Short mmCIF file of C-alpha atoms in Angstrom, two decimals:
data_model
loop_
_atom_site.label_atom_id
_atom_site.label_comp_id
_atom_site.label_asym_id
_atom_site.label_seq_id
_atom_site.Cartn_x
_atom_site.Cartn_y
_atom_site.Cartn_z
CA MET Z 18 -18.71 154.31 110.60
CA LEU Z 19 -19.26 158.04 110.71
CA ILE Z 20 -22.62 159.27 112.00
CA LEU Z 21 -23.36 162.99 111.68
CA HIS Z 22 -26.32 164.88 113.09
CA CYS Z 23 -28.05 166.83 110.33
CA PRO Z 24 -28.82 170.30 111.75
CA TYR Z 25 -31.67 170.80 109.26
CA CYS Z 26 -33.81 167.70 109.64
CA GLY Z 27 -32.52 166.65 113.04
CA VAL Z 28 -31.71 163.02 112.24
CA ASP Z 29 -28.47 161.21 112.98
CA ALA Z 30 -27.47 160.28 109.47
CA ASP Z 31 -25.15 157.42 108.66
CA GLU Z 32 -22.18 158.06 106.38
CA THR Z 33 -23.94 156.23 103.55
CA ASP Z 34 -26.82 158.74 103.73
CA LEU Z 35 -24.36 161.59 103.24
CA HIS Z 36 -22.09 162.99 100.58
CA ALA Z 37 -18.72 164.51 101.49
CA GLY Z 38 -18.10 168.02 100.15
CA GLY Z 39 -14.48 168.71 101.12
CA GLN Z 40 -13.08 171.45 103.27
CA ALA Z 41 -15.40 174.00 104.89
CA HIS Z 42 -15.06 177.79 105.13
CA LEU Z 43 -13.25 178.32 101.83
CA LYS Z 44 -13.16 181.97 100.88
CA ARG Z 45 -13.60 182.50 97.19
CA LYS Z 46 -10.99 184.62 95.43
CA GLY Z 47 -12.58 186.57 92.63
CA PRO Z 48 -11.36 188.21 89.42
CA ASP Z 49 -9.48 190.94 91.31
CA SER Z 50 -7.26 188.50 93.19
CA SER Z 51 -3.70 187.61 92.34
CA ASP Z 52 -2.93 184.41 90.47
CA ALA Z 53 -1.31 182.97 93.61
CA ASP Z 54 -4.44 183.64 95.71
CA PHE Z 55 -6.65 182.14 93.04
CA GLU Z 56 -4.47 179.05 92.84
CA ASP Z 57 -4.67 178.69 96.64
CA TYR Z 58 -8.43 178.98 96.51
CA LEU Z 59 -8.73 176.36 93.79
CA PHE Z 60 -6.18 173.79 94.82
CA MET Z 61 -4.69 174.25 98.28
CA ARG Z 62 -6.50 172.41 101.08
CA GLU Z 63 -5.96 171.68 104.73
CA ASN Z 64 -4.98 168.09 105.40
CA PRO Z 65 -4.72 167.89 109.17
CA LYS Z 66 -4.21 164.94 111.46
CA GLY Z 67 -6.68 166.07 114.08
CA VAL Z 68 -9.36 168.76 114.08
CA HIS Z 69 -10.92 169.36 110.68
CA PHE Z 70 -13.92 171.31 109.36
CA GLU Z 71 -15.79 169.80 106.44
CA ARG Z 72 -18.84 170.28 104.26
CA TRP Z 73 -21.34 167.45 104.08
CA ARG Z 74 -24.58 167.05 102.22
CA HIS Z 75 -27.51 165.02 103.55
CA VAL Z 76 -27.96 163.65 100.07
CA TYR Z 77 -30.42 160.80 100.69
CA GLY Z 78 -32.30 162.83 103.30
CA CYS Z 79 -33.33 166.47 103.26
CA GLY Z 80 -30.73 167.34 100.60
CA LYS Z 81 -29.20 170.21 102.57
CA TRP Z 82 -25.53 171.10 102.93
CA PHE Z 83 -24.19 171.46 106.46
CA LEU Z 84 -20.81 171.78 108.13
CA ALA Z 85 -19.15 169.40 110.55
CA ALA Z 86 -16.16 169.53 112.87
CA ARG Z 87 -14.45 166.23 113.51
CA CYS Z 88 -11.11 164.66 114.31
CA THR Z 89 -9.52 162.93 111.33
CA ASN Z 90 -7.37 160.89 113.68
CA THR Z 91 -10.00 159.36 115.98
CA LEU Z 92 -13.14 160.05 113.89
CA GLU Z 93 -14.62 161.80 116.93
CA VAL Z 94 -17.34 164.23 115.83
CA PHE Z 95 -17.26 167.51 117.75
CA GLY Z 96 -20.44 168.89 116.25
CA THR Z 97 -22.34 169.94 113.15
CA TYR Z 98 -23.79 173.33 112.26
CA ALA Z 99 -25.69 175.16 109.54
CA ALA Z 100 -23.88 176.06 106.34
CA GLN Z 101 -25.02 179.69 106.47
CA THR Z 102 -22.01 180.77 108.52
CA THR Z 103 -18.55 182.10 107.69
CA ALA Z 104 -16.91 180.68 110.82
CA PRO Z 105 -17.67 177.85 113.27
CA PRO Z 106 -19.93 178.82 116.20
CA LYS Z 107 -18.21 179.90 119.43
CA ASP Z 108 -19.58 177.09 121.59
CA LEU Z 109 -18.28 174.49 119.14
CA LEU Z 110 -14.80 176.08 119.18
CA ASP Z 111 -14.91 176.01 123.00
CA THR Z 112 -15.84 172.31 122.95
CA ILE Z 113 -12.92 171.55 120.63
CA SER Z 114 -10.48 173.58 122.78
CA GLU Z 115 -11.59 171.61 125.80
CA LYS Z 116 -11.03 168.26 124.07
CA ARG Z 117 -7.95 169.15 122.00
CA PRO Z 118 -6.00 171.85 123.87
CA GLY Z 119 -3.69 173.81 121.61
CA TRP Z 120 -5.41 172.75 118.39
CA SER Z 121 -5.21 174.86 115.27
CA TRP Z 122 -6.70 174.83 111.82
CA GLY Z 123 -6.41 177.03 108.72
CA ILE Z 124 -9.06 179.54 109.73
CA SER Z 125 -7.77 180.01 113.27
CA LYS Z 126 -4.08 180.42 112.43
CA MET F 13 -55.52 159.60 76.42
CA SER F 14 -53.55 156.69 77.80
CA ASN F 15 -54.58 154.94 81.00
CA SER F 16 -52.57 155.72 84.11
CA VAL F 17 -51.07 152.64 85.71
CA SER F 18 -48.84 152.29 88.75
CA ALA F 19 -45.29 151.11 88.16
CA LEU F 20 -45.86 147.74 89.82
CA GLN F 21 -49.38 147.18 88.51
CA GLY F 22 -50.79 145.69 91.68
CA LYS F 23 -47.90 143.36 92.47
CA VAL F 24 -48.18 141.55 95.82
CA ALA F 25 -45.70 139.38 97.71
CA THR F 26 -47.45 137.37 100.39
CA ALA F 27 -45.55 136.22 103.44
CA LYS F 28 -45.98 136.84 107.16
CA VAL F 29 -45.25 140.42 106.27
CA MET F 30 -47.03 141.34 103.07
CA VAL F 31 -45.41 143.68 100.55
CA ARG F 32 -47.83 145.14 98.07
CA ASP F 33 -48.12 147.84 95.45
CA ALA F 34 -50.35 150.52 96.97
CA GLY F 35 -51.48 151.60 93.51
CA LEU F 36 -51.78 155.09 92.10
CA ARG F 37 -51.55 157.92 94.57
CA GLY F 38 -51.59 161.65 94.00
CA MET F 39 -48.36 163.23 95.23
CA ILE F 40 -47.53 166.91 95.07
CA THR F 41 -44.13 168.30 95.95
CA LEU F 42 -44.54 171.67 97.65
CA ARG F 43 -41.47 173.82 98.07
CA GLY F 44 -41.26 177.26 99.54
CA ASP F 45 -41.66 178.89 102.91
CA ILE F 46 -43.42 176.13 104.83
CA THR F 47 -44.15 178.44 107.74
CA ASN F 48 -46.54 180.30 105.43
CA THR F 49 -49.98 180.24 107.07
CA LYS F 50 -51.82 180.35 103.73
CA LEU F 51 -49.90 177.26 102.60
CA LYS F 52 -50.72 175.49 105.85
CA ALA F 53 -54.38 176.40 105.61
CA ALA F 54 -54.59 175.19 101.98
CA CYS F 55 -52.92 171.87 102.89
CA ALA F 56 -55.18 171.39 105.89
CA GLY F 57 -58.21 172.00 103.69
CA LEU F 58 -57.00 169.50 101.08
CA THR F 59 -55.99 166.68 103.41
CA GLY F 60 -57.84 167.25 106.70
CA VAL F 61 -54.74 166.30 108.70
CA ASP F 62 -52.57 168.31 111.08
CA TRP F 63 -49.40 170.02 109.87
CA PRO F 64 -46.45 167.60 110.29
CA ALA F 65 -43.57 168.43 112.62
CA PRO F 66 -40.02 167.85 111.27
CA GLY F 67 -39.49 164.11 110.72
CA GLN F 68 -43.21 163.38 110.84
CA ALA F 69 -45.93 162.38 108.41
CA ASN F 70 -49.65 162.64 109.11
CA CYS F 71 -51.63 160.31 106.88
CA VAL F 72 -55.25 159.25 107.00
CA GLY F 73 -56.47 156.98 104.22
CA ASP F 74 -55.26 158.28 100.86
CA LYS F 75 -54.57 161.76 102.16
CA GLY F 76 -51.70 163.12 104.14
CA LEU F 77 -48.80 165.50 104.63
CA ALA F 78 -45.15 164.54 105.06
CA TRP F 79 -42.25 166.74 106.15
CA MET F 80 -39.53 166.30 103.52
CA SER F 81 -37.04 169.06 104.41
CA PRO F 82 -37.08 172.55 105.98
CA ASP F 83 -38.51 173.92 102.73
CA GLU F 84 -40.42 170.97 101.31
CA ILE F 85 -43.69 169.22 102.07
CA LEU F 86 -45.14 166.19 100.33
CA LEU F 87 -48.87 166.48 99.83
CA LEU F 88 -50.71 163.16 99.38
CA VAL F 89 -54.18 163.13 97.85
CA PRO F 90 -56.23 160.58 95.86
CA TYR F 91 -54.80 160.27 92.33
CA ALA F 92 -57.77 161.84 90.56
CA GLU F 93 -57.81 164.89 92.83
CA VAL F 94 -54.33 166.16 91.91
CA PRO F 95 -55.34 168.77 89.28
CA ALA F 96 -57.96 170.23 91.62
CA ALA F 97 -55.48 170.25 94.52
CA LEU F 98 -52.86 172.04 92.40
CA GLY F 99 -55.48 174.62 91.47
CA LEU F 100 -56.31 175.25 95.11
CA VAL F 101 -52.63 175.58 96.06
CA ALA F 102 -52.06 178.04 93.19
CA LYS F 103 -55.03 180.08 94.32
CA ALA F 104 -53.92 180.14 97.96
CA LEU F 105 -50.33 181.13 97.14
CA LYS F 106 -50.99 183.54 94.28
CA GLY F 107 -48.21 186.11 93.93
CA GLN F 108 -45.86 184.29 96.30
CA HIS F 109 -42.65 182.43 95.63
CA TYR F 110 -43.27 178.67 95.74
CA LEU F 111 -43.20 175.50 93.67
CA ALA F 112 -45.96 172.91 93.45
CA GLU F 113 -45.38 169.99 91.12
CA ASN F 114 -47.39 166.88 90.39
CA VAL F 115 -44.98 164.00 90.96
CA SER F 116 -47.59 161.21 91.17
CA ASP F 117 -46.38 159.42 88.05
CA ALA F 118 -42.71 159.82 88.97
CA ARG F 119 -43.09 157.71 92.08
CA ALA F 120 -44.20 154.33 93.32
CA LEU F 121 -45.89 153.66 96.64
CA ILE F 122 -45.39 150.30 98.33
CA GLN F 123 -47.01 149.16 101.56
CA ILE F 124 -45.45 146.75 104.05
CA GLU F 125 -47.88 145.17 106.45
CA GLY F 126 -47.39 142.52 109.08
CA PRO F 127 -46.01 141.66 112.52
CA PHE F 128 -42.35 142.54 111.83
CA ALA F 129 -42.77 145.28 109.21
CA ALA F 130 -40.15 147.49 110.88
CA GLU F 131 -37.58 144.68 110.77
CA VAL F 132 -38.12 144.20 107.04
CA LEU F 133 -37.01 147.83 106.59
CA ALA F 134 -34.35 147.81 109.30
CA LYS F 135 -32.38 145.26 107.29
CA LEU F 136 -32.25 147.63 104.31
CA ALA F 137 -31.92 151.19 105.60
CA PRO F 138 -29.27 152.90 107.79
CA VAL F 139 -31.98 154.01 110.20
CA ASP F 140 -32.67 153.11 113.81
CA LEU F 141 -36.09 151.45 113.47
CA HIS F 142 -36.28 150.13 117.01
CA PRO F 143 -39.88 150.50 118.26
CA ALA F 144 -38.63 152.87 120.98
CA ASN F 145 -37.19 155.24 118.36
CA PHE F 146 -39.33 154.90 115.24
CA LYS F 147 -43.00 155.19 116.06
CA PRO F 148 -46.29 155.62 114.19
CA GLY F 149 -46.26 159.02 112.49
CA ASN F 150 -42.48 159.07 112.07
CA PHE F 151 -41.16 159.76 108.59
CA ARG F 152 -37.68 159.33 107.18
CA ARG F 153 -36.00 160.03 103.84
CA THR F 154 -33.06 157.72 103.36
CA ARG F 155 -31.90 154.91 101.11
CA LEU F 156 -33.08 151.30 100.77
CA GLY F 157 -30.27 149.12 99.52
CA GLN F 158 -28.88 151.18 96.66
CA VAL F 159 -31.73 153.56 95.96
CA ALA F 160 -33.28 156.66 97.50
CA ALA F 161 -36.56 156.10 99.29
CA ALA F 162 -38.75 157.53 102.03
CA PHE F 163 -41.05 155.78 104.44
CA TRP F 164 -43.44 156.52 107.25
CA MET F 165 -45.15 154.37 109.82
CA ARG F 166 -48.95 154.34 109.73
CA ASP F 167 -49.24 152.02 112.70
CA VAL F 168 -46.88 149.55 114.32
CA ASP F 169 -47.62 146.90 111.67
CA THR F 170 -47.96 149.12 108.59
CA ILE F 171 -45.28 151.13 106.84
CA ASP F 172 -45.67 153.04 103.57
CA VAL F 173 -42.61 153.32 101.33
CA ILE F 174 -42.16 155.69 98.39
CA CYS F 175 -39.42 155.46 95.80
CA PHE F 176 -38.82 156.64 92.26
CA ARG F 177 -40.88 154.88 89.62
CA SER F 178 -37.77 153.81 87.72
CA VAL F 179 -36.55 151.76 90.71
CA ALA F 180 -39.95 150.41 91.78
CA ASP F 181 -39.12 146.83 90.73
CA TYR F 182 -35.80 146.88 92.56
CA THR F 183 -37.38 148.30 95.72
CA PHE F 184 -40.26 145.84 95.63
CA ASP F 185 -37.95 142.84 95.20
CA LEU F 186 -35.69 144.13 97.94
CA LEU F 187 -38.60 144.43 100.38
CA ALA F 188 -40.15 141.13 99.34
CA THR F 189 -36.85 139.29 99.78
CA SER F 190 -36.33 140.88 103.19
CA ALA F 191 -39.89 139.95 104.22
CA ALA F 192 -39.55 136.36 102.98
CA ALA F 193 -36.31 135.92 104.95
CA GLY F 194 -38.25 136.49 108.16
CA PRO F 195 -37.56 138.52 111.28
CA VAL F 196 -34.11 139.00 112.77
CA GLY F 197 -35.57 138.95 116.27
CA TYR F 198 -33.34 141.74 117.51
CA PHE F 199 -36.13 144.21 118.32
#
């Protein structure tokens, strides 16, 4: 069972209180982009065995979207943070580096 | 004009822990900047209770304030006082960006009262209701069985539950069944 800490209302919400929203930190490609970039934006997603960044919504609670970093292999949760960011916070990245040396993910490649 | 009736029309399930329809209650959803001092002052004037911290509800009698989310407060007043309360909120927040909506008839309020009230809920919600973690004044929005609900603890033996009117029967039966089954004895 996955339990994530909602950074907005401060409760530890059970998976059944939440709604999964797919990969975090997608950068939208607008009308000026190439067809290949637009296709990537629409369809191509990270599917790592290990560190992953995801969007979650506290749907039965405060209703807010937030972001979470977790390991898809062990289900270990590294941390959650507000959705109003374009990249994960530095201290969270440090925590992950400590626990999973040499890790990489789409945004950090 | 039709008469206003609560969804459960006074239904009561009597066991060691009693589950009962708490009747009509005025509820106003307030959304906006909840750090706004004018909003806080208006709410304090209407309810006479302190401003709730995140995850808290302050309720006295029929009046109260509950923290719903970082931009939402639930204002509880007696059913008949809702239009006047909305008028006061509109006056206090004139010219500002906010939303105040009367949701009294969209909801049902159910009260659980008895020696193991917290256990009745703990069987139904994914929430740690251990007495060390969920105390009087605490408020939580979550789900009960298959439906969205919110509840707050008035005192150790009394918990108020709100749910949507359309699922009032389901919620009541769920709570009544849980109460009739007795305590788990884990707490």
